[in-house]
Amino acid sequence: MVNVQSIKDAPGLADGRLREADHPSSQVALFGPDQPLRLDCGVDLAPFQIAYQTYGTLNADRSNAILVCHALTGDQHVANIHPVTGKPGWWETLVGPGRALDTDRYFIICSNVIGGCLGSTGPSSTNPATGKPWGLDFPVITIPDMVRAQAMLIDRLGIGTLFCVVGGSMGGMQALQWSVAYPERVFSALAIACSTRHSAQNIAFHELGRQAVMADPDWRQGRYFEQGTHPHRGLGVARMAAHITYLSDAALHRKFGRRMQDRDEPTFSFDADFQVESYLRHQGSSFVERFDANSYLYLTRAMDYFDIAADHDGVLAEAFRGTDTRFCVVSFTSDWLFPTTESRAIVHALNAGGARVSFAEIETDRGHDAFLLDVPEFLDIAGGFLQSAAAARGLPANGA
Amino acid sequence: MTALQQALPLNGQATFFDPANCRGDHLLVAEMVAPGSKVLDVGCGEGDLLQLLESRGVDGRGIELSREGVNRCVAKGLAVVQGDADTDLANYPDDAFDYVILSQTLQATRQPRVVLEHLLRIGRRAIVSFPNFGYWKMRLQLLVGGHMPRTDNLPATWYDTPNIHFCTIKDFVQLCDEINVKMERAVALDLYGRPLRLNAPWWFWNLFGEQGIFLLSRGRHRDETK
């Protein structure tokens, strides 16, 4: 038989994931039966909890709070060591002392989205009605639901207006949704590599990922925790496919080309002969260690449903009419998941709605993932935008 | 570190802007803008004019074609978007701005007439400045030298210039008449950016003005037909 390799599981980590779901290594805001989260699907979710991290100090006016919204597979650990993987925070290029999102100057909040798997209520959380993980009994959630939950957290923290809402990809969707749903609570919004609606191609990629998860016999109709299995192969394949969309042809060529992995000749097998295969398998394996398969289904679904214009009679500009929020929209030349045309559509709608908007396209071959990487031009733009917004907000230059 | 990265400001616009270094034509344009108004600068370059306007309490926005220009503007905290005057002005609604400025850009557009019409649709007033191809040094180079004119301010050769629609002050005045644009103020500047004397006749400006700056508004006819 030809040599075959597939995504490896890391036994034992399931316990860690499950522990984080109910008892995260983060601050937690609990909302009881009297404070349900009204979901777009018509369900009132209660009780529920939101896990969040904060950095820096809230000033006396409560005017320096920035909400960072994470992307599809991100979490609240934006600038600290991750409790499951032990790796640094996912946006330390942008968030930290002296960075664009300066923790010496701003109070930074990042919460795990509802439906996530790092401590905010989601399909891997325990369903209080059954004492077992929610699984597919968890209601389908939307981007507006995530934002509604964040607004309840912001209320709980006693903050009226956020100085800025920042996010890339699905986080950018949330930032835009914040500015539409709560325009008076968003002084400025920085939306990176995102869109006001998920494209047909992106829905198609998500469906591919979901089908990969559900085709894994270990998925067990979402009951894998109770049955002691883990759909690591399906989730790994979903991640591999998605990861390709986060990069670019040029970046893959630059990083790997057709180079071989630890060998000079092809093995005439389905072993990972090519570096790019090895890299993708590693991406798949490391992802399944930290992420819940059902959460992946729910969060990709939330992105698919996202369409701001549809909620405003099909006219995107109507969503932003008369807004006082200062916007900055950023795209990357090689991003084919959320291409510049999508950002341009946001900018046209914002201009038509009379909003104050900046828009920059950054030249890079690093694809959609560029927003997470050390791209100096992007970091300078984010910093410049926040500096001028801070001046307009009357925030003092050094600290609160 | 590239030159671009070095040039990007790190401490926000306040520490960077120095009005003393402003160009003469920018100061003249800024004087034409009423304080507190909302302005769109089409072809805003690296945002020098926008910074000058914002320092005077104007709510400024910009469009710029070059990515480098846009990114420098945004890093300075200016509200600038990447776009093309020829294609993107159509996306702006009527009466969105008090003034729309086209500074040294008209001659680089593919359809100057359409652009000019958009300026006065989007803005209640427009301020347009452009290099005067009727300037005597230009005429002399063509007449005596027999080659396409090049000056310090317009150093590009004919084959690599972005300026594809040169005009003279006389041509521009004629276009304004044709599309019923009212000329509220006109200034011609000499080679050093100093205004020529005000009561000079058009032919004098057309010959000795190195560039022209015009404050325009909608003609009567246009308003009546609206």
XYZ file of C-alpha atoms in Angstrom:
626
model
C 0.000 0.000 0.000
C 1.094 3.521 -0.777
C 2.214 5.477 2.274
C -0.621 7.659 3.573
C -0.544 10.419 6.151
C -3.362 12.513 7.470
C -4.043 15.122 10.126
C -2.827 14.017 13.549
C -4.830 14.556 16.703
C -3.315 15.589 19.996
C -4.994 13.428 22.626
C -5.720 15.058 25.968
C -6.196 18.529 24.574
C -9.948 17.976 24.300
C -10.127 18.285 28.082
C -8.372 21.642 27.941
C -10.726 22.889 25.263
C -13.755 21.776 27.220
C -12.440 23.388 30.387
C -11.895 26.727 28.606
C -15.458 26.586 27.255
C -17.085 26.762 30.695
C -14.278 28.016 32.924
C -12.021 30.172 30.769
C -8.658 31.613 31.777
C -10.201 35.078 31.347
C -12.545 37.472 33.030
C -16.155 36.378 32.643
C -19.363 38.412 32.538
C -22.374 36.283 33.524
C -25.842 37.165 32.307
C -28.648 35.449 34.175
C -32.100 34.302 33.089
C -33.355 37.890 33.572
C -30.922 39.218 30.928
C -31.373 37.064 27.843
C -29.491 37.657 24.603
C -32.082 38.230 21.881
C -30.871 36.272 18.868
C -31.806 36.999 15.256
C -33.151 33.444 14.910
C -35.860 34.328 17.445
C -34.388 32.508 20.437
C -33.644 34.217 23.760
C -30.343 32.788 24.939
C -30.181 32.718 28.745
C -28.252 32.307 30.852
C -25.066 33.023 28.939
C -21.559 34.254 29.581
C -18.925 36.340 27.822
C -15.219 35.732 28.368
C -13.010 38.752 27.821
C -9.538 40.176 28.317
C -8.679 43.797 29.030
C -5.396 45.686 28.705
C -4.531 49.179 29.949
C -6.638 51.404 32.194
C -10.051 52.926 31.652
C -9.776 56.695 32.195
C -12.019 58.698 34.535
C -14.229 59.885 31.634
C -14.522 56.308 30.357
C -13.670 57.747 26.967
C -10.571 55.731 26.010
C -12.067 52.256 25.530
C -11.276 50.333 22.374
C -13.102 47.122 21.543
C -11.054 44.678 19.486
C -13.204 42.169 17.593
C -11.553 38.889 16.705
C -11.741 36.984 13.434
C -13.299 33.574 12.724
C -10.783 31.430 14.579
C -9.419 34.129 16.886
C -10.278 34.634 20.532
C -10.004 37.159 23.355
C -6.294 36.543 23.921
C -5.217 39.422 21.685
C -2.051 40.414 23.538
C -1.235 37.769 26.140
C 0.051 34.201 26.159
C -2.667 31.857 24.975
C -3.880 29.511 27.783
C -4.229 26.473 25.467
C -1.398 26.862 22.949
C 1.080 28.850 25.034
C 1.715 31.124 22.047
C 1.826 34.959 22.115
C -1.350 36.993 21.542
C -2.648 37.004 17.984
C -2.438 40.766 17.421
C 0.672 41.803 19.327
C 1.882 43.620 16.195
C -0.940 46.121 16.761
C -1.782 45.943 20.474
C 0.687 46.739 23.258
C 2.669 49.531 24.928
C 3.661 52.102 22.294
C 1.889 50.193 19.533
C -0.903 51.610 17.348
C -3.404 50.337 19.919
C -1.316 51.695 22.759
C -2.142 49.934 26.015
C -0.469 52.830 27.878
C -3.045 55.174 26.416
C -6.199 53.210 25.676
C -8.285 50.675 27.555
C -8.452 47.678 25.242
C -11.227 45.108 25.525
C -11.397 41.898 23.546
C -14.159 39.370 24.108
C -14.648 35.878 22.754
C -17.627 35.971 20.371
C -20.856 34.288 21.297
C -20.746 30.866 19.616
C -16.981 30.686 20.207
C -15.110 28.060 22.190
C -12.838 30.012 24.547
C -15.310 30.848 27.294
C -18.198 32.770 25.776
C -21.318 30.652 25.498
C -21.183 28.446 22.424
C -21.817 24.906 21.250
C -19.064 23.433 23.450
C -20.415 25.173 26.576
C -22.572 23.188 28.941
C -26.275 23.469 28.201
C -27.839 24.162 31.620
C -30.988 22.278 30.582
C -29.143 18.987 29.981
C -25.836 19.315 31.787
C -24.108 18.313 28.523
C -22.374 20.382 25.835
C -24.882 22.252 23.671
C -23.678 20.701 20.413
C -26.131 21.291 17.597
C -28.850 22.284 20.089
C -27.096 25.632 20.281
C -29.123 28.215 18.313
C -27.636 29.560 15.076
C -26.083 32.955 15.711
C -25.299 35.937 13.496
C -22.759 38.771 13.433
C -25.425 41.172 14.820
C -25.974 38.670 17.674
C -22.247 38.751 18.487
C -22.337 42.550 18.527
C -25.490 42.632 20.675
C -23.721 40.413 23.209
C -20.645 42.683 23.131
C -22.882 45.695 23.731
C -24.247 43.980 26.855
C -20.659 43.444 28.025
C -19.803 47.104 27.343
C -22.890 48.118 29.343
C -21.732 45.850 32.162
C -18.332 47.571 32.116
C -20.088 50.932 32.471
C -18.864 52.286 29.132
C -21.235 54.427 27.073
C -19.302 55.265 23.926
C -16.410 53.224 22.638
C -13.513 55.340 21.426
C -12.899 52.832 18.663
C -14.074 49.445 17.462
C -11.309 47.606 15.614
C -11.371 44.358 13.716
C -10.104 42.440 10.720
C -12.006 39.901 8.627
C -14.956 38.670 10.746
C -13.774 41.228 13.326
C -14.117 43.936 10.678
C -17.659 42.771 10.029
C -18.378 43.230 13.729
C -16.794 46.707 13.707
C -19.039 47.716 10.793
C -22.069 46.139 12.463
C -21.294 48.088 15.652
C -21.211 51.352 13.687
C -24.561 50.546 12.070
C -26.375 49.129 15.125
C -24.992 51.586 17.704
C -23.708 54.627 15.745
C -23.900 56.866 18.819
C -21.742 54.456 20.820
C -18.922 54.213 18.266
C -16.664 57.266 18.030
C -14.446 55.651 15.422
C -14.237 52.353 13.584
C -11.263 50.641 11.980
C -12.449 47.912 9.606
C -9.705 45.845 8.010
C -9.841 43.284 5.201
C -13.578 42.811 5.468
C -16.902 43.399 3.806
C -20.478 44.386 4.572
C -21.629 41.109 3.090
C -20.171 37.662 2.634
C -19.618 36.877 -1.042
C -20.889 33.750 -2.819
C -17.299 32.504 -3.180
C -16.696 32.916 0.555
C -19.943 31.133 1.428
C -18.815 28.352 -0.898
C -15.480 27.988 0.914
C -17.270 27.913 4.263
C -19.638 25.227 3.037
C -16.622 23.180 1.965
C -15.202 23.484 5.480
C -18.450 22.560 7.180
C -18.973 19.546 4.939
C -15.443 18.381 5.737
C -16.230 18.520 9.468
C -19.588 16.796 9.110
C -18.173 14.091 6.830
C -15.792 12.985 9.598
C -17.352 9.908 11.256
C -15.960 11.134 14.565
C -18.140 14.229 14.378
C -21.124 12.100 15.583
C -23.787 14.698 14.709
C -21.948 17.149 16.929
C -22.019 14.885 20.019
C -18.305 14.039 19.904
C -17.550 15.249 23.436
C -20.046 12.839 24.985
C -18.973 9.978 22.738
C -15.300 10.499 23.411
C -14.338 11.134 19.801
C -12.956 14.201 18.046
C -13.489 15.099 14.362
C -9.894 16.238 14.021
C -9.548 15.019 10.442
C -12.603 16.886 9.189
C -11.754 20.047 11.080
C -8.129 19.780 9.964
C -9.142 19.541 6.317
C -11.516 22.504 6.787
C -8.638 24.508 8.219
C -6.264 23.509 5.431
C -8.731 24.614 2.759
C -9.473 27.863 4.598
C -5.802 28.536 5.203
C -5.125 28.518 1.453
C -7.690 31.303 1.086
C -5.871 33.357 3.738
C -2.663 33.356 1.684
C -1.923 34.162 -1.930
C -0.414 32.390 -4.904
C 2.573 34.737 -4.747
C 3.101 34.181 -1.002
C 2.894 30.390 -1.349
C 5.329 30.520 -4.229
C 7.719 32.758 -2.298
C 7.562 30.670 0.879
C 7.534 27.160 -0.589
C 7.659 27.105 -4.364
C 7.913 23.455 -5.403
C 10.558 22.718 -2.793
C 10.645 19.253 -1.222
C 10.257 18.548 2.482
C 13.409 16.907 3.982
C 14.069 14.937 0.781
C 15.568 15.374 -2.635
C 13.408 12.999 -4.665
C 9.675 12.338 -4.777
C 8.696 9.271 -2.740
C 5.966 8.195 -5.167
C 3.487 8.126 -2.309
C 0.941 10.420 -0.714
C 3.411 11.410 1.943
C 4.035 15.159 2.302
C 6.759 15.406 -0.336
C 6.287 19.106 -0.855
C 6.982 21.735 1.794
C 3.629 23.333 1.121
C 1.850 20.065 1.972
C 3.781 19.700 5.185
C 3.009 23.297 6.085
C -0.722 22.853 5.457
C -0.853 19.651 7.502
C 0.859 21.461 10.333
C -1.715 24.273 10.082
C -4.514 21.694 10.208
C -3.048 19.784 13.180
C -2.264 22.831 15.284
C -5.715 24.275 14.634
C -7.608 21.209 15.871
C -5.660 21.426 19.135
C -7.235 24.726 20.024
C -10.537 25.015 18.195
C -13.919 23.360 18.518
C -15.435 21.777 15.410
C -19.003 22.811 16.203
C -17.918 26.392 16.878
C -16.367 26.348 13.415
C -19.750 25.411 11.950
C -21.607 28.135 13.846
C -19.134 30.959 13.272
C -18.716 30.299 9.544
C -22.523 30.286 9.315
C -22.713 33.658 11.085
C -20.348 35.148 8.494
C -22.376 33.637 5.630
C -25.551 35.331 6.848
C -23.890 38.726 7.173
C -25.342 41.358 4.814
C -25.743 44.883 6.180
C -27.450 46.238 3.050
C -30.116 43.532 3.185
C -31.204 44.921 6.544
C -31.579 48.388 4.950
C -33.751 47.767 1.906
C -30.738 46.711 -0.120
C -29.136 50.161 0.021
C -25.851 50.066 1.898
C -25.539 53.868 2.089
C -28.806 53.960 4.078
C -27.104 51.961 6.830
C -24.543 54.735 7.315
C -26.709 57.799 6.649
C -25.914 60.718 8.935
C -23.313 58.803 10.967
C -20.834 60.796 13.044
C -18.455 57.860 13.391
C -14.977 58.340 11.913
C -14.111 55.377 9.707
C -10.888 53.912 8.443
C -11.112 51.076 5.944
C -8.010 49.092 4.988
C -7.557 46.406 2.352
C -4.574 44.432 1.037
C -3.727 44.055 -2.653
C -3.279 40.270 -2.564
C -6.341 39.517 -0.390
C -8.662 37.486 -2.585
C -11.000 36.506 0.263
C -11.979 40.122 0.958
C -10.599 41.922 -2.102
C -10.193 45.681 -2.361
C -13.416 45.932 -4.383
C -15.329 44.972 -1.218
C -13.625 47.716 0.783
C -14.254 50.189 -2.010
C -17.979 49.391 -1.848
C -17.932 50.190 1.885
C -16.135 53.476 1.165
C -18.599 54.491 -1.561
C -21.510 53.800 0.785
C -19.847 55.747 3.599
C -19.166 58.687 1.278
C -22.740 58.608 0.022
C -23.892 58.587 3.636
C -21.694 61.615 4.369
C -19.350 59.807 6.757
C -15.772 60.833 7.505
C -13.820 57.966 5.998
C -10.209 57.127 5.217
C -9.390 54.237 2.942
C -6.004 52.769 2.195
C -5.020 49.749 0.162
C -1.750 48.215 1.314
C 0.512 46.581 -1.238
C 1.609 43.154 -0.023
C 1.754 39.601 -1.363
C 0.763 38.108 1.998
C -2.938 37.782 1.229
C -5.802 38.070 3.695
C -3.549 37.129 6.621
C -1.576 40.360 6.116
C -3.722 42.114 8.721
C -2.279 39.833 11.419
C 1.322 40.220 10.309
C 4.014 42.805 10.767
C 3.183 45.050 7.776
C 4.679 48.448 8.734
C 2.591 50.519 6.322
C -0.621 49.068 7.756
C 0.529 49.583 11.337
C 1.444 53.230 10.574
C -1.969 53.842 9.049
C -3.781 52.282 12.000
C -1.650 54.402 14.359
C -2.211 57.614 12.384
C -5.946 57.050 12.237
C -6.172 56.437 15.993
C -3.914 59.430 16.760
C -6.147 61.815 14.863
C -9.299 60.231 16.299
C -7.819 60.565 19.798
C -7.122 64.257 19.161
C -10.734 64.705 17.995
C -11.950 62.812 21.074
C -9.828 65.046 23.313
C -7.762 62.212 24.742
C -4.501 63.402 26.300
C -1.348 62.371 24.517
C 0.269 60.283 27.273
C -1.905 57.952 29.231
C -5.231 58.554 30.895
C 13.508 50.962 6.267
C 12.313 52.481 3.015
C 12.125 56.190 2.353
C 8.339 55.958 2.490
C 8.338 54.433 5.933
C 10.743 57.048 7.183
C 8.497 59.769 5.864
C 5.403 58.466 7.612
C 4.630 60.483 10.717
C 4.654 58.655 14.012
C 3.192 61.222 16.337
C 0.023 62.347 14.582
C -0.719 65.372 12.493
C -0.389 68.035 15.169
C 3.354 67.681 15.511
C 3.923 67.465 11.804
C 2.108 70.335 10.219
C 3.921 73.627 9.760
C 1.861 76.346 7.998
C 5.041 78.326 7.320
C 6.077 75.735 4.721
C 2.862 76.004 2.710
C 2.873 76.551 -1.013
C 1.662 79.946 -2.275
C -1.146 78.492 -4.351
C -2.328 76.422 -1.371
C -2.515 79.541 0.795
C -4.566 81.294 -1.902
C -6.923 78.322 -2.213
C -7.288 78.138 1.566
C -8.232 81.820 1.658
C -11.084 81.143 -0.746
C -12.607 78.578 1.644
C -14.976 79.865 4.334
C -14.000 78.626 7.822
C -15.985 75.698 9.183
C -17.060 74.448 5.771
C -16.906 70.900 4.418
C -14.363 70.392 1.670
C -13.409 67.589 -0.722
C -9.892 67.825 -2.187
C -9.759 65.804 -5.399
C -6.213 64.699 -6.155
C -4.975 65.655 -2.699
C -1.462 64.224 -3.162
C 0.225 63.837 0.206
C -2.388 65.964 1.956
C -0.494 69.263 2.340
C -3.488 71.386 1.341
C -5.860 69.281 3.469
C -3.625 69.750 6.494
C -3.569 73.495 5.893
C -7.374 73.537 5.611
C -7.892 71.383 8.713
C -5.566 73.683 10.662
C -8.094 76.394 9.801
C -11.066 74.468 11.146
C -12.259 73.058 7.846
C -13.776 69.562 7.714
C -11.630 68.121 4.932
C -11.829 64.928 2.888
C -9.608 63.814 0.058
C -9.401 61.547 -2.960
C -5.996 60.530 -4.272
C -5.031 58.240 -7.109
C -1.607 57.102 -5.903
C -1.515 54.479 -3.177
C 1.593 56.034 -1.625
C -0.106 59.430 -1.429
C -3.224 57.976 0.180
C -1.302 55.954 2.718
C 0.758 58.966 3.784
C -2.428 61.016 4.148
C -4.187 58.357 6.221
C -1.123 57.917 8.414
C -1.283 61.690 9.007
C -4.849 61.187 10.237
C -6.507 62.731 7.184
C -9.786 61.369 5.824
C -8.526 60.364 2.416
C -9.649 57.552 0.148
C -7.916 55.955 -2.793
C -9.795 56.820 -5.953
C -9.789 58.248 -9.455
C -11.356 61.632 -10.265
C -12.457 60.318 -13.666
C -14.414 57.367 -12.314
C -15.149 57.869 -8.624
C -16.730 61.325 -8.462
C -19.925 59.813 -9.869
C -20.337 57.937 -6.556
C -20.659 61.117 -4.514
C -24.153 62.500 -3.913
C -25.273 66.017 -4.932
C -24.457 68.903 -2.582
C -22.305 66.703 -0.342
C -19.675 69.430 0.157
C -19.445 73.205 0.431
C -16.334 73.236 -1.750
C -14.716 70.707 -4.012
C -11.092 71.491 -4.806
C -9.184 70.323 -7.851
C -5.652 71.558 -7.327
C -3.215 71.061 -10.223
C -5.089 67.962 -11.316
C -7.530 69.037 -14.073
C -4.912 68.608 -16.781
C -4.306 64.994 -15.692
C -7.941 63.873 -15.985
C -9.244 61.985 -18.989
C -12.475 64.000 -19.178
C -11.880 67.476 -17.730
C -15.316 68.734 -18.706
C -17.136 65.842 -17.006
C -14.926 66.218 -13.944
C -15.671 69.939 -13.757
C -19.400 69.254 -13.980
C -19.108 66.696 -11.165
C -17.221 69.201 -8.993
C -20.134 71.623 -9.142
C -22.691 68.887 -8.638
C -21.026 67.472 -5.518
C -19.987 70.877 -4.162
C -21.863 74.125 -4.032
C -18.605 75.777 -5.068
C -15.494 74.496 -6.771
C -11.925 75.740 -6.619
C -9.824 74.758 -9.616
C -6.157 75.504 -10.168
C -4.061 74.407 -13.148
C -0.849 75.267 -14.961
C -1.463 77.771 -17.776
C -0.232 76.429 -21.088
C -0.572 79.936 -22.529
C 2.251 81.164 -20.269
C 4.833 83.027 -22.374
C 7.668 80.627 -21.607
C 5.537 77.748 -22.867
C 4.680 79.627 -26.042
C 8.308 80.557 -26.568
C 9.555 76.983 -26.235
C 7.076 75.790 -28.837
C 7.593 78.771 -31.150
C 11.384 79.041 -31.002
C 12.523 75.680 -29.654
C 9.979 73.696 -31.678
C 9.523 71.163 -28.879
C 6.852 70.459 -26.274
C 7.379 72.895 -23.415
C 8.936 71.792 -20.134
C 9.228 73.993 -17.053
C 10.465 73.655 -13.492
C 6.900 73.008 -12.345
C 6.138 70.685 -15.272
C 9.414 68.872 -15.882
C 8.014 65.676 -17.465
C 8.694 64.869 -21.093
C 5.773 64.533 -23.503
C 5.987 60.742 -23.446
C 5.873 60.215 -19.710
C 3.763 63.108 -18.473
C 0.546 62.320 -16.588
C -0.771 65.639 -17.897
C -2.840 64.743 -20.943
C -5.220 67.701 -21.166
C -3.273 70.922 -20.953
C -5.229 74.128 -21.409
C -4.684 77.867 -21.241
C -6.484 80.256 -18.922
C -8.436 81.435 -21.992
C -9.489 77.866 -22.812
C -10.674 77.293 -19.269
C -12.707 80.506 -19.188
C -14.354 79.411 -22.439
C -15.217 75.969 -20.996
C -16.766 77.600 -17.941
C -18.922 79.729 -20.234
C -19.945 76.708 -22.258
C -21.126 74.651 -19.310
C -22.582 77.712 -17.603
C -20.244 77.882 -14.651
C -20.082 81.165 -12.798
C -16.615 82.514 -12.060
C -16.685 84.124 -8.626
C -12.989 84.802 -8.277
C -9.985 84.344 -10.492
C -6.304 84.719 -9.675
C -3.314 84.221 -11.934
C 0.049 83.500 -10.320
C 3.485 84.253 -11.709
C 6.340 81.763 -11.778
C 7.058 82.426 -8.082
C 3.487 81.838 -6.939
C 2.748 85.573 -6.541
C -0.647 86.865 -7.736
C -0.598 89.089 -10.846
C -2.260 92.478 -10.516
C -6.006 92.162 -10.257
C -7.169 94.621 -12.864
C -5.102 93.139 -15.674
C -7.026 92.020 -18.782
C -7.497 88.301 -19.552
C -4.862 88.323 -22.359
C -2.306 89.606 -19.884
C -3.068 86.811 -17.412
C -3.085 84.276 -20.205
C 0.397 85.378 -21.262
C 2.040 86.086 -17.899
C 0.178 83.784 -15.529
C 2.105 80.590 -14.824
C -1.001 79.109 -13.228
C -4.619 80.107 -12.655
C -6.828 79.596 -9.602
C -10.593 79.915 -9.989
C -13.426 79.978 -7.463
C -16.481 78.707 -9.313
C -20.152 78.314 -8.562
C -23.146 77.028 -10.478
C -24.458 79.370 -13.169
C -27.973 80.745 -12.918
C -29.327 78.557 -15.677
C -28.290 75.361 -13.950
C -29.997 76.266 -10.722
C -33.209 77.152 -12.574
C -33.349 73.857 -14.336
C -32.839 71.856 -11.156
